[in-house]
PDB file of C-alpha atoms in Angstrom:
ATOM      1  CA  MET A1250     127.880 128.096  96.655  1.00  0.00           C
ATOM      2  CA  GLY A1251     130.305 125.730  94.963  1.00  0.00           C
ATOM      3  CA  LYS A1252     129.802 123.192  92.217  1.00  0.00           C
ATOM      4  CA  ILE A1253     127.207 120.459  92.723  1.00  0.00           C
ATOM      5  CA  LEU A1254     127.591 117.025  91.112  1.00  0.00           C
ATOM      6  CA  VAL A1255     124.321 115.254  90.299  1.00  0.00           C
ATOM      7  CA  THR A1256     124.876 111.513  89.965  1.00  0.00           C
ATOM      8  CA  GLY A1257     122.354 109.453  87.998  1.00  0.00           C
ATOM      9  CA  ALA A1258     121.373 112.586  86.112  1.00  0.00           C
ATOM     10  CA  THR A1259     119.462 110.615  83.468  1.00  0.00           C
ATOM     11  CA  GLY A1260     117.170 109.023  86.082  1.00  0.00           C
ATOM     12  CA  GLN A1261     113.659 110.163  86.972  1.00  0.00           C
ATOM     13  CA  VAL A1262     114.721 111.985  90.136  1.00  0.00           C
ATOM     14  CA  GLY A1263     118.235 112.912  89.032  1.00  0.00           C
ATOM     15  CA  ALA A1264     116.926 114.645  85.914  1.00  0.00           C
ATOM     16  CA  GLU A1265     114.540 116.684  88.065  1.00  0.00           C
ATOM     17  CA  VAL A1266     117.281 117.580  90.547  1.00  0.00           C
ATOM     18  CA  LEU A1267     119.406 118.735  87.626  1.00  0.00           C
ATOM     19  CA  ALA A1268     116.593 120.814  86.115  1.00  0.00           C
ATOM     20  CA  GLN A1269     115.651 122.450  89.407  1.00  0.00           C
ATOM     21  CA  LEU A1270     119.267 123.255  90.313  1.00  0.00           C
ATOM     22  CA  LEU A1271     119.740 124.880  86.912  1.00  0.00           C
ATOM     23  CA  ALA A1272     116.536 126.872  87.412  1.00  0.00           C
ATOM     24  CA  ALA A1273     117.933 128.056  90.756  1.00  0.00           C
ATOM     25  CA  GLY A1274     121.123 129.250  89.068  1.00  0.00           C
ATOM     26  CA  ALA A1275     123.386 126.691  90.733  1.00  0.00           C
ATOM     27  CA  ASP A1276     126.747 125.652  89.341  1.00  0.00           C
ATOM     28  CA  VAL A1277     126.028 122.066  88.306  1.00  0.00           C
ATOM     29  CA  ARG A1278     127.828 119.119  86.761  1.00  0.00           C
ATOM     30  CA  ALA A1279     125.664 116.252  85.500  1.00  0.00           C
ATOM     31  CA  GLY A1280     127.167 112.809  85.986  1.00  0.00           C
ATOM     32  CA  ALA A1281     125.901 109.727  84.182  1.00  0.00           C
ATOM     33  CA  ARG A1282     127.223 106.553  82.607  1.00  0.00           C
ATOM     34  CA  THR A1283     125.778 107.797  79.322  1.00  0.00           C
ATOM     35  CA  PRO A1284     125.782 111.625  79.532  1.00  0.00           C
ATOM     36  CA  GLU A1285     124.918 111.811  75.839  1.00  0.00           C
ATOM     37  CA  ARG A1286     121.389 110.787  76.855  1.00  0.00           C
ATOM     38  CA  LEU A1287     120.962 113.942  78.922  1.00  0.00           C
ATOM     39  CA  ALA A1288     118.367 116.428  77.751  1.00  0.00           C
ATOM     40  CA  PRO A1289     118.545 119.253  80.314  1.00  0.00           C
ATOM     41  CA  PRO A1290     116.479 122.440  79.905  1.00  0.00           C
ATOM     42  CA  ALA A1291     119.678 124.488  79.629  1.00  0.00           C
ATOM     43  CA  PRO A1292     123.322 123.850  78.673  1.00  0.00           C
ATOM     44  CA  VAL A1293     125.105 122.042  81.490  1.00  0.00           C
ATOM     45  CA  GLU A1294     128.551 120.674  82.183  1.00  0.00           C
ATOM     46  CA  THR A1295     128.577 116.870  81.955  1.00  0.00           C
ATOM     47  CA  ALA A1296     130.874 114.065  83.054  1.00  0.00           C
ATOM     48  CA  VAL A1297     131.001 110.341  82.453  1.00  0.00           C
ATOM     49  CA  LEU A1298     130.396 108.777  85.870  1.00  0.00           C
ATOM     50  CA  ASP A1299     130.050 105.099  86.670  1.00  0.00           C
ATOM     51  CA  LEU A1300     130.219 104.387  90.399  1.00  0.00           C
ATOM     52  CA  THR A1301     131.633 100.940  89.623  1.00  0.00           C
ATOM     53  CA  ASP A1302     134.472 102.452  87.546  1.00  0.00           C
ATOM     54  CA  PRO A1303     137.001 104.275  89.769  1.00  0.00           C
ATOM     55  CA  GLY A1304     138.590 105.796  86.685  1.00  0.00           C
ATOM     56  CA  THR A1305     135.543 108.034  86.243  1.00  0.00           C
ATOM     57  CA  HIS A1306     135.421 109.288  89.837  1.00  0.00           C
ATOM     58  CA  GLY A1307     138.248 111.816  89.859  1.00  0.00           C
ATOM     59  CA  PRO A1308     137.251 113.767  86.732  1.00  0.00           C
ATOM     60  CA  ALA A1309     133.594 113.861  87.781  1.00  0.00           C
ATOM     61  CA  LEU A1310     134.465 115.117  91.278  1.00  0.00           C
ATOM     62  CA  ALA A1311     137.075 117.722  90.365  1.00  0.00           C
ATOM     63  CA  GLY A1312     136.135 121.041  91.957  1.00  0.00           C
ATOM     64  CA  VAL A1313     132.891 119.675  93.416  1.00  0.00           C
ATOM     65  CA  GLU A1314     131.620 120.881  96.797  1.00  0.00           C
ATOM     66  CA  LYS A1315     128.343 118.934  97.083  1.00  0.00           C
ATOM     67  CA  VAL A1316     126.968 115.685  95.634  1.00  0.00           C
ATOM     68  CA  PHE A1317     123.485 114.322  94.992  1.00  0.00           C
ATOM     69  CA  LEU A1318     123.964 110.564  95.291  1.00  0.00           C
ATOM     70  CA  TYR A1319     121.853 107.632  94.135  1.00  0.00           C
ATOM     71  CA  ALA A1320     121.728 104.460  96.232  1.00  0.00           C
ATOM     72  CA  VAL A1321     123.947 102.110  94.230  1.00  0.00           C
ATOM     73  CA  PRO A1322     125.814  99.831  96.657  1.00  0.00           C
ATOM     74  CA  ARG A1323     128.447  98.545  94.258  1.00  0.00           C
ATOM     75  CA  GLY A1324     131.266 101.038  93.954  1.00  0.00           C
ATOM     76  CA  THR A1325     129.839 103.613  96.352  1.00  0.00           C
ATOM     77  CA  ALA A1326     132.539 103.259  99.025  1.00  0.00           C
ATOM     78  CA  GLY A1327     135.267 103.932  96.476  1.00  0.00           C
ATOM     79  CA  PHE A1328     133.348 106.885  95.068  1.00  0.00           C
ATOM     80  CA  LEU A1329     132.891 108.359  98.548  1.00  0.00           C
ATOM     81  CA  ALA A1330     136.595 107.955  99.298  1.00  0.00           C
ATOM     82  CA  ALA A1331     137.355 109.861  96.113  1.00  0.00           C
ATOM     83  CA  ALA A1332     134.751 112.478  97.071  1.00  0.00           C
ATOM     84  CA  LYS A1333     136.377 113.037 100.455  1.00  0.00           C
ATOM     85  CA  GLU A1334     139.802 113.342  98.849  1.00  0.00           C
ATOM     86  CA  ALA A1335     138.363 115.847  96.359  1.00  0.00           C
ATOM     87  CA  GLY A1336     137.092 118.021  99.213  1.00  0.00           C
ATOM     88  CA  VAL A1337     133.355 117.319  98.946  1.00  0.00           C
ATOM     89  CA  ARG A1338     131.638 118.935 101.935  1.00  0.00           C
ATOM     90  CA  HIS A1339     128.083 117.556 101.721  1.00  0.00           C
ATOM     91  CA  VAL A1340     126.410 114.450 100.275  1.00  0.00           C
ATOM     92  CA  VAL A1341     122.631 114.388  99.793  1.00  0.00           C
ATOM     93  CA  MET A1342     121.679 110.756  99.272  1.00  0.00           C
ATOM     94  CA  LEU A1343     118.456 109.397  97.822  1.00  0.00           C
ATOM     95  CA  SER A1344     117.647 106.565 100.211  1.00  0.00           C
ATOM     96  CA  SER A1345     114.321 104.948 101.146  1.00  0.00           C
ATOM     97  CA  GLN A1346     111.938 105.065 104.098  1.00  0.00           C
ATOM     98  CA  THR A1347     112.030 101.260 104.056  1.00  0.00           C
ATOM     99  CA  VAL A1348     115.229 101.454 106.141  1.00  0.00           C
ATOM    100  CA  VAL A1349     112.976 102.664 108.975  1.00  0.00           C
ATOM    101  CA  ASP A1350     109.571 101.112 108.320  1.00  0.00           C
ATOM    102  CA  ALA A1351     109.363  98.123 105.988  1.00  0.00           C
ATOM    103  CA  PHE A1352     107.408  94.939 105.472  1.00  0.00           C
ATOM    104  CA  PRO A1353     109.596  91.818 105.975  1.00  0.00           C
ATOM    105  CA  VAL A1354     109.359  91.000 102.263  1.00  0.00           C
ATOM    106  CA  GLN A1355     111.109  94.300 101.482  1.00  0.00           C
ATOM    107  CA  LYS A1356     114.349  93.161 103.134  1.00  0.00           C
ATOM    108  CA  PRO A1357     116.461  93.262  99.914  1.00  0.00           C
ATOM    109  CA  ILE A1358     115.369  96.861  99.275  1.00  0.00           C
ATOM    110  CA  VAL A1359     116.139  97.752 102.899  1.00  0.00           C
ATOM    111  CA  GLU A1360     119.584  96.185 102.721  1.00  0.00           C
ATOM    112  CA  MET A1361     120.470  97.965  99.483  1.00  0.00           C
ATOM    113  CA  HIS A1362     119.683 101.408 100.855  1.00  0.00           C
ATOM    114  CA  ARG A1363     121.075 100.708 104.308  1.00  0.00           C
ATOM    115  CA  ALA A1364     124.391  99.614 102.799  1.00  0.00           C
ATOM    116  CA  VAL A1365     124.753 102.941 101.011  1.00  0.00           C
ATOM    117  CA  GLU A1366     123.660 104.947 104.063  1.00  0.00           C
ATOM    118  CA  GLU A1367     126.307 103.121 106.115  1.00  0.00           C
ATOM    119  CA  ALA A1368     128.947 103.848 103.461  1.00  0.00           C
ATOM    120  CA  VAL A1369     128.029 107.533 103.571  1.00  0.00           C
ATOM    121  CA  LEU A1370     128.263 107.571 107.369  1.00  0.00           C
ATOM    122  CA  ALA A1371     131.606 105.745 107.266  1.00  0.00           C
ATOM    123  CA  SER A1372     133.013 108.295 104.819  1.00  0.00           C
ATOM    124  CA  GLY A1373     132.733 111.050 107.404  1.00  0.00           C
ATOM    125  CA  ILE A1374     131.373 113.497 104.825  1.00  0.00           C
ATOM    126  CA  PRO A1375     128.456 115.560 106.195  1.00  0.00           C
ATOM    127  CA  HIS A1376     125.274 114.036 104.833  1.00  0.00           C
ATOM    128  CA  THR A1377     121.532 114.332 104.356  1.00  0.00           C
ATOM    129  CA  PHE A1378     119.412 111.233 103.753  1.00  0.00           C
ATOM    130  CA  LEU A1379     116.231 111.611 101.690  1.00  0.00           C
ATOM    131  CA  ARG A1380     113.787 108.785 102.406  1.00  0.00           C
ATOM    132  CA  PRO A1381     110.780 108.657 100.095  1.00  0.00           C
ATOM    133  CA  HIS A1382     108.561 105.585 100.285  1.00  0.00           C
ATOM    134  CA  ASN A1383     106.388 105.123  97.188  1.00  0.00           C
ATOM    135  CA  PHE A1384     107.186 106.888  93.925  1.00  0.00           C
ATOM    136  CA  ALA A1385     104.183 107.656  91.738  1.00  0.00           C
ATOM    137  CA  THR A1386     106.428 106.772  88.778  1.00  0.00           C
ATOM    138  CA  ASN A1387     106.485 103.140  89.954  1.00  0.00           C
ATOM    139  CA  LEU A1388     103.268 102.697  87.973  1.00  0.00           C
ATOM    140  CA  LEU A1389     105.294 103.103  84.804  1.00  0.00           C
ATOM    141  CA  MET A1390     107.218  99.933  85.728  1.00  0.00           C
ATOM    142  CA  TRP A1391     104.206  97.695  86.317  1.00  0.00           C
ATOM    143  CA  GLY A1392     102.727  97.798  82.813  1.00  0.00           C
ATOM    144  CA  TRP A1393      99.992 100.357  83.492  1.00  0.00           C
ATOM    145  CA  PRO A1394     100.815 102.536  80.442  1.00  0.00           C
ATOM    146  CA  GLU A1395     100.708  99.614  78.044  1.00  0.00           C
ATOM    147  CA  SER A1396      97.489  98.198  79.504  1.00  0.00           C
ATOM    148  CA  ILE A1397      95.751 101.565  79.466  1.00  0.00           C
ATOM    149  CA  ARG A1398      96.830 102.328  75.911  1.00  0.00           C
ATOM    150  CA  ASP A1399      95.839  98.904  74.625  1.00  0.00           C
ATOM    151  CA  GLY A1400      92.525  98.307  76.377  1.00  0.00           C
ATOM    152  CA  GLY A1401      91.557 101.116  78.712  1.00  0.00           C
ATOM    153  CA  ARG A1402      92.019  98.911  81.741  1.00  0.00           C
ATOM    154  CA  ILE A1403      94.626  97.525  84.078  1.00  0.00           C
ATOM    155  CA  ARG A1404      94.821  93.963  85.357  1.00  0.00           C
ATOM    156  CA  PHE A1405      96.347  94.233  88.809  1.00  0.00           C
ATOM    157  CA  PRO A1406      96.054  92.846  92.350  1.00  0.00           C
ATOM    158  CA  TYR A1407      94.902  94.568  95.531  1.00  0.00           C
ATOM    159  CA  PRO A1408      92.951  97.573  94.202  1.00  0.00           C
ATOM    160  CA  GLU A1409      92.540  98.883  97.760  1.00  0.00           C
ATOM    161  CA  SER A1410      96.267  98.796  98.477  1.00  0.00           C
ATOM    162  CA  HIS A1411      97.456 102.210  99.700  1.00  0.00           C
ATOM    163  CA  SER A1412     100.429 104.315  98.634  1.00  0.00           C
ATOM    164  CA  ASP A1413     101.711 107.788  99.468  1.00  0.00           C
ATOM    165  CA  ALA A1414     102.588 108.188  95.761  1.00  0.00           C
ATOM    166  CA  ILE A1415     105.109 111.021  95.775  1.00  0.00           C
ATOM    167  CA  HIS A1416     105.814 113.045  92.636  1.00  0.00           C
ATOM    168  CA  GLU A1417     109.446 112.828  91.560  1.00  0.00           C
ATOM    169  CA  LYS A1418     109.482 116.634  91.274  1.00  0.00           C
ATOM    170  CA  ASP A1419     108.841 116.886  95.012  1.00  0.00           C
ATOM    171  CA  VAL A1420     111.655 114.483  95.886  1.00  0.00           C
ATOM    172  CA  ALA A1421     113.907 116.616  93.705  1.00  0.00           C
ATOM    173  CA  ALA A1422     112.661 119.822  95.316  1.00  0.00           C
ATOM    174  CA  VAL A1423     113.619 118.528  98.769  1.00  0.00           C
ATOM    175  CA  ALA A1424     117.019 117.462  97.411  1.00  0.00           C
ATOM    176  CA  VAL A1425     117.575 120.940  95.980  1.00  0.00           C
ATOM    177  CA  ALA A1426     116.560 122.530  99.279  1.00  0.00           C
ATOM    178  CA  ALA A1427     119.099 120.355 101.105  1.00  0.00           C
ATOM    179  CA  LEU A1428     121.829 121.041  98.537  1.00  0.00           C
ATOM    180  CA  THR A1429     121.352 124.796  98.415  1.00  0.00           C
ATOM    181  CA  GLY A1430     120.179 125.610 101.948  1.00  0.00           C
ATOM    182  CA  ALA A1431     121.774 125.521 105.379  1.00  0.00           C
ATOM    183  CA  GLY A1432     121.201 123.284 108.367  1.00  0.00           C
ATOM    184  CA  HIS A1433     120.431 119.995 106.609  1.00  0.00           C
ATOM    185  CA  GLU A1434     123.621 118.128 107.519  1.00  0.00           C
ATOM    186  CA  GLY A1435     123.077 115.098 109.729  1.00  0.00           C
ATOM    187  CA  ARG A1436     119.360 114.985 108.933  1.00  0.00           C
ATOM    188  CA  ALA A1437     117.185 112.207 107.504  1.00  0.00           C
ATOM    189  CA  TYR A1438     113.912 113.270 105.885  1.00  0.00           C
ATOM    190  CA  PHE A1439     110.879 111.051 105.313  1.00  0.00           C
ATOM    191  CA  ILE A1440     109.318 112.384 102.109  1.00  0.00           C
ATOM    192  CA  SER A1441     105.806 111.475 100.970  1.00  0.00           C
ATOM    193  CA  GLY A1442     102.950 112.582  98.812  1.00  0.00           C
ATOM    194  CA  PRO A1443     100.203 114.632 100.514  1.00  0.00           C
ATOM    195  CA  ALA A1444      97.754 111.779 101.106  1.00  0.00           C
ATOM    196  CA  SER A1445      97.356 108.020 101.240  1.00  0.00           C
ATOM    197  CA  ILE A1446      95.726 106.873  97.998  1.00  0.00           C
ATOM    198  CA  THR A1447      94.576 103.437  96.825  1.00  0.00           C
ATOM    199  CA  GLN A1448      95.472 101.884  93.506  1.00  0.00           C
ATOM    200  CA  ARG A1449      91.821 102.123  92.457  1.00  0.00           C
ATOM    201  CA  GLU A1450      91.854 105.855  93.264  1.00  0.00           C
ATOM    202  CA  GLN A1451      95.062 106.262  91.274  1.00  0.00           C
ATOM    203  CA  LEU A1452      93.375 104.718  88.252  1.00  0.00           C
ATOM    204  CA  ALA A1453      90.407 107.080  88.689  1.00  0.00           C
ATOM    205  CA  ALA A1454      92.801 110.056  88.714  1.00  0.00           C
ATOM    206  CA  LEU A1455      94.427 108.782  85.541  1.00  0.00           C
ATOM    207  CA  ALA A1456      90.997 108.398  83.919  1.00  0.00           C
ATOM    208  CA  GLU A1457      90.232 112.024  84.737  1.00  0.00           C
ATOM    209  CA  ALA A1458      93.600 113.183  83.409  1.00  0.00           C
ATOM    210  CA  LEU A1459      93.145 111.210  80.183  1.00  0.00           C
ATOM    211  CA  GLY A1460      89.482 112.117  79.773  1.00  0.00           C
ATOM    212  CA  ARG A1461      88.221 108.566  79.308  1.00  0.00           C
ATOM    213  CA  PRO A1462      86.889 105.741  81.488  1.00  0.00           C
ATOM    214  CA  LEU A1463      89.358 103.161  82.744  1.00  0.00           C
ATOM    215  CA  VAL A1464      88.590  99.795  84.336  1.00  0.00           C
ATOM    216  CA  PHE A1465      90.381  98.036  87.201  1.00  0.00           C
ATOM    217  CA  GLU A1466      90.303  94.279  86.637  1.00  0.00           C
ATOM    218  CA  GLU A1467      91.440  92.674  89.881  1.00  0.00           C
ATOM    219  CA  LEU A1468      93.944  89.817  89.680  1.00  0.00           C
ATOM    220  CA  THR A1469      94.677  87.225  92.304  1.00  0.00           C
ATOM    221  CA  GLU A1470      98.174  87.320  93.758  1.00  0.00           C
ATOM    222  CA  ALA A1471      99.137  84.242  91.732  1.00  0.00           C
ATOM    223  CA  GLU A1472      97.897  85.860  88.517  1.00  0.00           C
ATOM    224  CA  ALA A1473      99.774  89.052  89.364  1.00  0.00           C
ATOM    225  CA  ARG A1474     103.003  87.174  89.935  1.00  0.00           C
ATOM    226  CA  GLU A1475     102.615  85.446  86.578  1.00  0.00           C
ATOM    227  CA  ALA A1476     102.097  88.816  84.870  1.00  0.00           C
ATOM    228  CA  LEU A1477     105.053  90.455  86.642  1.00  0.00           C
ATOM    229  CA  ALA A1478     107.510  87.586  86.143  1.00  0.00           C
ATOM    230  CA  PRO A1479     108.719  88.790  82.703  1.00  0.00           C
ATOM    231  CA  ILE A1480     109.041  92.397  83.933  1.00  0.00           C
ATOM    232  CA  VAL A1481     111.014  92.335  87.202  1.00  0.00           C
ATOM    233  CA  PRO A1482     113.392  90.039  89.128  1.00  0.00           C
ATOM    234  CA  VAL A1483     111.865  87.659  91.654  1.00  0.00           C
ATOM    235  CA  TRP A1484     113.143  89.623  94.669  1.00  0.00           C
ATOM    236  CA  VAL A1485     111.514  92.809  93.379  1.00  0.00           C
ATOM    237  CA  MET A1486     108.273  90.953  92.675  1.00  0.00           C
ATOM    238  CA  ASP A1487     108.275  89.478  96.189  1.00  0.00           C
ATOM    239  CA  ALA A1488     108.865  92.911  97.711  1.00  0.00           C
ATOM    240  CA  VAL A1489     106.184  94.789  95.800  1.00  0.00           C
ATOM    241  CA  VAL A1490     103.501  92.104  95.896  1.00  0.00           C
ATOM    242  CA  GLY A1491     104.147  91.677  99.605  1.00  0.00           C
ATOM    243  CA  TYR A1492     103.800  95.414 100.101  1.00  0.00           C
ATOM    244  CA  TRP A1493     100.514  95.550  98.150  1.00  0.00           C
ATOM    245  CA  ALA A1494      99.145  92.672 100.230  1.00  0.00           C
ATOM    246  CA  GLY A1495     100.251  94.244 103.505  1.00  0.00           C
ATOM    247  CA  SER A1496      98.829  97.669 102.659  1.00  0.00           C
ATOM    248  CA  ASP A1497      95.518  96.338 101.307  1.00  0.00           C
ATOM    249  CA  GLY A1498      92.913  98.530 102.964  1.00  0.00           C
ATOM    250  CA  VAL A1499      95.546 100.052 105.264  1.00  0.00           C
ATOM    251  CA  PRO A1500      96.255 103.780 104.799  1.00  0.00           C
ATOM    252  CA  THR A1501      99.942 104.626 104.793  1.00  0.00           C
ATOM    253  CA  GLU A1502     101.743 107.287 106.803  1.00  0.00           C
ATOM    254  CA  VAL A1503     102.406 110.639 105.144  1.00  0.00           C
ATOM    255  CA  SER A1504     104.676 113.535 106.086  1.00  0.00           C
ATOM    256  CA  ASP A1505     104.728 117.303 105.662  1.00  0.00           C
ATOM    257  CA  THR A1506     108.434 117.363 104.745  1.00  0.00           C
ATOM    258  CA  VAL A1507     107.903 118.711 101.237  1.00  0.00           C
ATOM    259  CA  GLU A1508     105.963 121.728 102.475  1.00  0.00           C
ATOM    260  CA  ARG A1509     108.294 122.381 105.416  1.00  0.00           C
ATOM    261  CA  LEU A1510     111.431 122.362 103.268  1.00  0.00           C
ATOM    262  CA  THR A1511     110.143 123.889 100.042  1.00  0.00           C
ATOM    263  CA  GLY A1512     107.335 126.178 101.208  1.00  0.00           C
ATOM    264  CA  ARG A1513     104.702 124.542  98.999  1.00  0.00           C
ATOM    265  CA  PRO A1514     102.488 121.490  99.548  1.00  0.00           C
ATOM    266  CA  ALA A1515     103.438 118.184  97.992  1.00  0.00           C
ATOM    267  CA  ARG A1516     101.865 117.609  94.579  1.00  0.00           C
ATOM    268  CA  THR A1517      98.805 115.375  94.520  1.00  0.00           C
ATOM    269  CA  PHE A1518      98.602 112.174  92.519  1.00  0.00           C
ATOM    270  CA  ALA A1519      96.109 113.946  90.236  1.00  0.00           C
ATOM    271  CA  GLU A1520      98.853 116.468  89.396  1.00  0.00           C
ATOM    272  CA  TRP A1521     101.261 113.621  88.678  1.00  0.00           C
ATOM    273  CA  ALA A1522      98.673 111.993  86.416  1.00  0.00           C
ATOM    274  CA  ARG A1523      98.270 115.209  84.429  1.00  0.00           C
ATOM    275  CA  ASP A1524     102.044 115.673  84.185  1.00  0.00           C
ATOM    276  CA  HIS A1525     102.467 112.103  82.908  1.00  0.00           C
ATOM    277  CA  ALA A1526      99.401 111.796  80.675  1.00  0.00           C
ATOM    278  CA  ALA A1527     101.611 111.375  77.626  1.00  0.00           C
ATOM    279  CA  ASP A1528     103.136 108.223  79.142  1.00  0.00           C
ATOM    280  CA  PHE A1529      99.706 106.599  78.978  1.00  0.00           C
ATOM    281  CA  THR A1530      98.790 107.798  75.483  1.00  0.00           C
ATOM    282  CA  ALA A1531     101.980 107.922  73.396  1.00  0.00           C
TER     283      ALA A1531
END
């Protein structure tokens, strides 16, 4: 197996892909705009890689056979052209299940991922699309760690909103399976956690992991928007609040992709909570 380039290697999923490829003994190069921020579990070859900077593409791709690619529309077409010229034989792209099944308010997220999928298809390089839906790590973006540390509660809307809450390690495990195994070209995989879980149930799992009671204080949608306004752009806020409203009391679809491709069941949200307990206490 030839060299594998991991783009976005400092990200939540990219870092896990890097770690799991190294554990599997793969020949890996870690690409990132700031590779000095990398903290892999073993020494690894690094490269400065900014998809919007064509000058970084050639050096990062030299000698590479396969690529793990993040969905960053700007610059991706140029990067893929350079990848094809460099002889890359397989691109495994982290996309989103929203390109298949999305609420109307998620249109900007759909368009972002669809644009990159279309660029990959246009490149002619054999591909695999990974389509997770809801990352468990999204909670880290919405202020849950700070609220739990400061007051043992979260103030949030739609406590009965459902999520499939996939562990980033499982997304990475499927990526590694696609990068190191055979027969994944031309496939698109919906990846999910093992069960549909509400936000209230997620908080209960965090309480168990942290060993202390936690309280869910329900906000109205207007109050939630006011709280989120300083944290995320308006289009992101519209997408996520719209999703929470649409999935309120509605279990979400799950898949068995993780188990089929890796041989082990997807990690539960309780496992994610234990793995990330320090994020809610540090």
